[in-house]
Coordinates of C-alpha atoms in Angstrom, one line a residue:
M1 CA 29.4 98.1 -6.4
T2 CA 29.5 100.0 -3.1
N3 CA 27.0 98.9 -0.4
V4 CA 26.9 98.7 3.4
L5 CA 28.6 95.4 3.7
S6 CA 31.6 96.4 1.4
E7 CA 31.9 99.6 3.3
L8 CA 32.0 97.7 6.6
L9 CA 34.6 95.3 5.2
E10 CA 36.8 98.2 4.3
T11 CA 36.7 99.7 7.8
R12 CA 36.6 96.7 10.2
D13 CA 38.9 93.7 10.5
W14 CA 36.1 91.5 11.6
L15 CA 32.3 91.5 11.5
M16 CA 29.8 89.4 13.5
A17 CA 27.0 87.7 11.7
D18 CA 23.9 86.3 13.4
G19 CA 23.1 82.9 14.7
A20 CA 20.5 80.2 14.0
T21 CA 17.1 80.8 12.2
G22 CA 15.4 77.4 12.4
T23 CA 16.3 76.4 15.9
N24 CA 15.4 79.8 17.3
L25 CA 12.1 79.7 15.5
F26 CA 11.4 76.3 17.0
N27 CA 12.1 77.8 20.3
M28 CA 9.3 80.4 19.4
G29 CA 6.7 77.7 18.6
L30 CA 7.4 76.6 15.0
M31 CA 6.3 73.0 14.5
S32 CA 8.4 70.6 12.7
G33 CA 7.3 70.2 9.1
D34 CA 5.9 73.7 8.9
A35 CA 7.5 76.2 6.5
P36 CA 9.1 79.0 8.5
E37 CA 8.8 81.4 5.6
M38 CA 5.1 81.5 6.2
W39 CA 5.7 83.3 9.4
N40 CA 6.9 86.4 7.4
I41 CA 3.2 86.9 6.8
E42 CA 1.5 85.1 9.7
E43 CA 3.8 85.8 12.6
T44 CA 5.5 89.1 11.9
A45 CA 6.2 89.9 15.4
K46 CA 8.1 86.7 16.0
I47 CA 10.3 87.1 12.9
K48 CA 11.1 90.8 14.0
A49 CA 12.0 89.4 17.4
L50 CA 14.3 86.8 15.8
Y51 CA 16.0 89.6 13.8
K52 CA 16.1 92.0 16.8
G53 CA 17.7 89.2 19.0
A54 CA 20.7 89.2 16.7
A55 CA 20.9 92.9 16.4
D56 CA 20.6 93.5 20.1
A57 CA 23.3 90.9 20.8
G58 CA 25.7 92.9 18.5
S59 CA 25.5 91.2 15.1
D60 CA 26.7 93.5 12.2
I61 CA 24.8 91.1 9.8
F62 CA 21.6 89.2 10.1
L63 CA 20.0 86.8 7.6
T64 CA 16.4 86.9 6.6
N65 CA 13.9 84.1 7.2
S66 CA 13.9 83.1 3.6
F67 CA 16.2 80.1 3.4
G68 CA 13.6 77.8 1.8
A69 CA 11.6 80.4 0.0
N70 CA 12.3 79.0 -3.4
A71 CA 9.8 77.5 -5.8
S72 CA 11.1 74.0 -5.4
R73 CA 10.9 73.9 -1.6
L74 CA 7.7 76.0 -1.3
K75 CA 6.0 73.6 -3.7
L76 CA 6.1 71.1 -0.7
H77 CA 3.7 73.4 1.0
G78 CA 1.6 74.3 -2.0
A79 CA 3.0 77.8 -1.9
E80 CA 5.3 77.9 -5.0
S81 CA 3.3 80.9 -6.4
R82 CA 4.2 83.0 -3.3
V83 CA 8.1 83.1 -3.8
H84 CA 8.2 86.9 -4.5
E85 CA 5.6 87.7 -1.7
L86 CA 7.3 85.7 1.0
N87 CA 10.9 86.9 0.3
K88 CA 9.8 90.5 -0.1
A89 CA 8.1 90.2 3.3
A90 CA 11.2 88.6 5.0
A91 CA 13.4 91.4 3.7
E92 CA 11.0 94.2 4.7
L93 CA 10.8 92.9 8.3
G94 CA 14.5 92.9 8.3
R95 CA 14.9 96.3 6.9
E96 CA 12.6 97.7 9.6
V97 CA 14.7 96.1 12.4
A98 CA 18.0 97.2 11.0
D99 CA 16.9 100.7 10.3
A100 CA 15.6 101.1 13.8
S101 CA 18.7 99.9 15.4
G102 CA 20.6 103.2 15.3
R103 CA 23.7 101.6 13.6
K104 CA 24.9 100.1 10.4
I105 CA 23.5 96.5 10.2
V106 CA 23.6 94.5 7.0
V107 CA 20.3 92.8 6.0
A108 CA 21.5 89.7 4.1
G109 CA 18.8 87.9 2.1
S110 CA 19.1 84.1 2.9
V111 CA 19.0 81.8 -0.1
G112 CA 19.1 78.1 0.7
P113 CA 19.6 75.1 -1.7
T114 CA 16.7 74.2 -4.1
G115 CA 16.5 70.8 -2.5
E116 CA 16.9 69.2 -5.9
I117 CA 19.9 67.4 -7.5
M118 CA 21.3 69.2 -10.4
S119 CA 22.1 67.5 -13.8
P120 CA 23.8 65.4 -14.8
M121 CA 23.4 63.5 -11.6
G122 CA 19.8 64.7 -11.1
T123 CA 17.0 66.4 -13.1
L124 CA 17.4 70.0 -12.1
T125 CA 18.9 71.9 -15.2
H126 CA 21.2 74.9 -14.7
E127 CA 18.7 77.1 -16.5
R128 CA 15.9 76.2 -14.0
A129 CA 18.1 76.6 -11.0
V130 CA 19.1 80.1 -12.2
E131 CA 15.4 80.9 -12.7
M132 CA 14.4 79.8 -9.2
F133 CA 17.3 81.6 -7.5
H134 CA 16.7 84.7 -9.7
E135 CA 12.9 84.8 -8.7
Q136 CA 13.9 84.6 -5.0
A137 CA 16.7 87.2 -5.4
E138 CA 14.1 89.8 -6.9
G139 CA 11.8 89.3 -4.0
L140 CA 14.5 89.8 -1.5
K141 CA 15.8 92.9 -3.6
A142 CA 12.4 94.4 -3.7
G143 CA 12.0 94.2 0.2
G144 CA 15.4 95.9 0.7
V145 CA 18.2 93.6 1.5
D146 CA 21.7 94.9 1.3
V147 CA 23.2 91.7 0.0
L148 CA 22.2 88.2 -1.0
W149 CA 23.5 85.3 1.0
V150 CA 23.3 81.7 -0.5
E151 CA 24.2 79.1 2.2
T152 CA 24.4 75.5 3.0
I153 CA 25.3 74.6 -0.6
S154 CA 27.0 71.3 -1.3
A155 CA 27.3 71.3 -5.2
A156 CA 29.5 73.6 -7.3
E157 CA 26.8 73.6 -10.0
E158 CA 24.3 75.1 -7.6
F159 CA 26.7 77.6 -6.4
E160 CA 27.3 78.7 -10.0
A161 CA 23.6 78.9 -10.7
A162 CA 23.1 81.1 -7.7
A163 CA 25.9 83.4 -8.7
E164 CA 24.6 83.8 -12.2
A165 CA 21.0 84.6 -10.8
F166 CA 22.5 87.2 -8.4
A167 CA 24.2 88.8 -11.3
L168 CA 20.9 89.0 -13.2
A169 CA 19.3 90.7 -10.1
D170 CA 22.3 93.1 -10.1
M171 CA 23.0 92.4 -6.4
P172 CA 26.1 91.8 -4.3
W173 CA 26.3 88.5 -2.7
C174 CA 28.0 86.1 -0.2
G175 CA 28.0 82.4 -0.3
T176 CA 28.8 79.4 2.1
M177 CA 28.8 75.7 1.6
S178 CA 28.3 73.1 4.3
F179 CA 31.2 70.7 4.9
D180 CA 29.7 67.9 6.8
T181 CA 31.1 64.8 5.2
A182 CA 34.7 64.2 6.5
G183 CA 35.7 67.8 5.6
R184 CA 33.8 67.7 2.3
T185 CA 30.4 68.8 1.2
M186 CA 27.7 66.1 0.5
M187 CA 28.9 66.3 -3.2
G188 CA 32.5 65.8 -2.3
L189 CA 34.0 69.3 -2.5
T190 CA 36.8 70.3 -0.2
S191 CA 37.8 73.7 1.2
A192 CA 40.4 73.9 -1.5
D193 CA 37.8 73.0 -4.2
L194 CA 35.6 75.9 -3.1
V195 CA 38.5 78.5 -3.3
K196 CA 39.1 77.2 -6.9
E197 CA 35.4 77.5 -7.5
I198 CA 35.3 81.1 -6.3
G199 CA 38.1 82.0 -8.6
K200 CA 36.1 80.8 -11.7
I201 CA 32.9 82.9 -10.9
A202 CA 32.6 86.1 -13.0
H203 CA 30.2 87.8 -10.4
Q204 CA 32.5 87.7 -7.6
P205 CA 31.1 87.4 -4.0
L206 CA 31.9 89.9 -1.2
G207 CA 32.7 87.0 1.1
F208 CA 32.6 83.1 1.0
G209 CA 33.1 80.4 3.5
A210 CA 31.4 77.5 5.5
N211 CA 28.2 77.2 7.6
C212 CA 26.5 74.4 9.6
G213 CA 28.5 71.2 9.1
V214 CA 29.3 68.9 12.0
G215 CA 30.6 71.2 14.8
A216 CA 32.8 74.2 15.5
S217 CA 36.2 72.2 15.3
D218 CA 35.5 70.9 11.9
L219 CA 34.3 74.1 10.5
L220 CA 37.5 75.9 11.8
R221 CA 39.6 73.2 10.1
T222 CA 37.8 74.1 6.8
V223 CA 38.5 77.8 7.5
L224 CA 42.2 77.0 7.9
G225 CA 41.9 75.2 4.5
F226 CA 40.5 78.4 2.8
S227 CA 43.3 80.4 4.3
A228 CA 46.0 77.8 3.2
A229 CA 44.8 78.1 -0.3
G230 CA 45.7 81.9 -0.5
T231 CA 42.2 83.4 -1.1
T232 CA 41.9 87.2 -1.0
V233 CA 38.2 87.1 -0.7
P234 CA 37.0 87.7 2.9
I235 CA 36.3 84.3 4.6
I236 CA 33.0 83.5 6.4
A237 CA 32.6 81.2 9.3
K238 CA 29.2 80.3 10.7
G239 CA 29.5 77.1 12.8
N240 CA 26.9 75.3 14.9
A241 CA 26.7 75.8 18.6
G242 CA 28.2 72.5 19.4
I243 CA 26.8 69.1 18.6
P244 CA 23.1 68.2 18.4
K245 CA 21.7 66.0 21.3
Y246 CA 18.1 64.5 21.5
H247 CA 16.6 65.3 24.9
D248 CA 13.0 65.3 26.0
G249 CA 11.7 65.1 22.5
H250 CA 13.7 68.1 21.3
I251 CA 17.0 68.6 19.5
H252 CA 19.4 70.7 21.7
Y253 CA 23.0 71.8 20.8
D254 CA 25.5 71.4 23.5
G255 CA 27.7 74.4 22.8
T256 CA 27.8 76.9 25.7
P257 CA 28.1 80.7 25.2
E258 CA 31.6 80.3 26.7
L259 CA 32.4 77.8 24.0
M260 CA 31.1 79.9 21.2
G261 CA 33.2 82.8 22.5
D262 CA 36.2 80.7 22.1
Y263 CA 35.1 79.6 18.7
A264 CA 34.6 83.2 17.5
V265 CA 38.2 84.2 18.5
L266 CA 39.7 81.1 17.0
A267 CA 37.6 81.7 13.8
R268 CA 39.1 85.2 13.6
D269 CA 42.7 83.9 14.3
C270 CA 42.1 81.2 11.6
G271 CA 41.6 83.9 9.0
A272 CA 37.7 84.5 9.0
T273 CA 36.5 88.1 8.6
I274 CA 32.8 87.4 9.0
I275 CA 32.0 85.3 12.1
G276 CA 28.7 84.0 13.2
G277 CA 26.8 81.0 14.3
C278 CA 24.5 78.5 12.7
C279 CA 22.2 75.8 14.3
G280 CA 21.6 76.1 17.9
T281 CA 23.3 79.6 18.2
T282 CA 21.1 82.0 20.3
P283 CA 21.4 85.6 21.2
E284 CA 23.1 84.5 24.5
H285 CA 25.7 82.8 22.3
L286 CA 26.1 85.8 20.2
R287 CA 26.6 88.2 23.1
A288 CA 29.4 86.0 24.4
M289 CA 30.9 85.9 20.9
R290 CA 30.8 89.7 20.5
E291 CA 32.4 90.2 23.9
A292 CA 35.2 87.7 23.2
L293 CA 36.0 89.4 19.8
E294 CA 36.0 92.8 21.4
T295 CA 38.1 92.0 24.4
R296 CA 40.6 89.3 23.4
P297 CA 43.6 90.3 21.4
R298 CA 44.3 88.7 18.0
G299 CA 46.5 85.7 18.3
D300 CA 48.6 83.5 16.0
R301 CA 47.0 81.2 13.6
P302 CA 45.9 78.2 15.7
T303 CA 47.0 74.7 15.1
L304 CA 44.7 71.8 14.8
E305 CA 45.7 70.6 18.2
Q306 CA 44.8 74.0 19.8
I307 CA 41.4 74.0 18.1
S308 CA 40.6 70.5 19.3
E309 CA 41.7 71.3 22.8
A310 CA 39.4 74.3 22.9
L311 CA 36.4 73.1 21.0
G312 CA 36.6 69.3 21.1
G313 CA 37.9 66.7 18.7
F314 CA 37.4 66.4 14.8
S315 CA 34.8 64.1 13.4
S316 CA 37.2 62.7 10.8
A317 CA 41.0 62.2 10.6
S318 CA 41.3 64.4 7.5
D319 CA 39.4 67.3 5.8
G320 CA 39.9 65.8 2.4
T321 CA 42.6 68.4 1.2
D322 CA 45.3 65.8 1.6
G323 CA 43.6 63.3 -0.6
A324 CA 42.7 61.1 2.3
G325 CA 39.3 59.4 2.4
P326 CA 36.6 59.8 5.2
E327 CA 38.5 57.9 8.0
A328 CA 36.8 58.5 11.3
A329 CA 38.7 60.1 14.2
P330 CA 37.8 59.6 17.8
R331 CA 36.0 62.6 19.2
R332 CA 37.6 63.8 22.3
G333 CA 35.9 65.7 25.1
R334 CA 36.3 69.4 25.4
R335 CA 38.6 70.9 27.9
R336 CA 37.3 72.1 31.2
K337 CA 38.1 75.5 32.5
A338 CA 38.8 76.1 36.1

């Protein structure tokens, strides 16, 4: 299946994705507890500004404001009947911004987790999960996305359900998990486990990897784990802009644009092809990342020591691929540049 993302992957050795959705919308006035997807109808200018911020900063890919636009999560806001409408609107706004940019930009339809635990541990059946993901996928497809992008997943079963739904929608896709528990997802998967999972899926993704998690250092250790497993599928790295800090009633991420520039280059050298940010990543961070990727030469694959020296220490002693448990590691301060 040929599409703009696969075309770009054939001609470029790295692509830059976008940054945060939620934290940037909070900066625009979204209130805690509100459904950001409602802004696809109620605050269209702000959603287009979100997308345009990424595009103007140099992103080759940006994700739509549809992370929580599945029936399960929208039910919390009494909007479970609006899945198709809200996803289609998110995609249409993205299509408008991308088409006006004057260059090839991939509009990726963001699909987040259902928020439910899948059987046998929980009550969500595979069939119902596929149904929910398919409903969302069809809305995003109708709005004109180039690719579907499932993210922040922790369970293999939910990843499989999303892949099956995307096949039903006849759409290409990418997928990332969040490794936020000592190098593992909340459901215990390691980077090596995800590589094995990708190999079992019939409807293969155009790219896979990690997003969110604890911090940039931990995420890059996970990317090294993907590379070590010998995957041939392009790797995605979307790390947070540092570590969240609570200040004056708000959550702020302490990663500077300079730090995210270092992260972007290290992500590329770790083996990532698609490189972006997650929580706390603003257009200012993205501009620094783009400049770093364009101006700094490709280097050797970094060691864990080099990563921790550049970005700060790891949150755990192991990423789980060595069979070790979640033993904490002291977090060291970041280096200071003269």
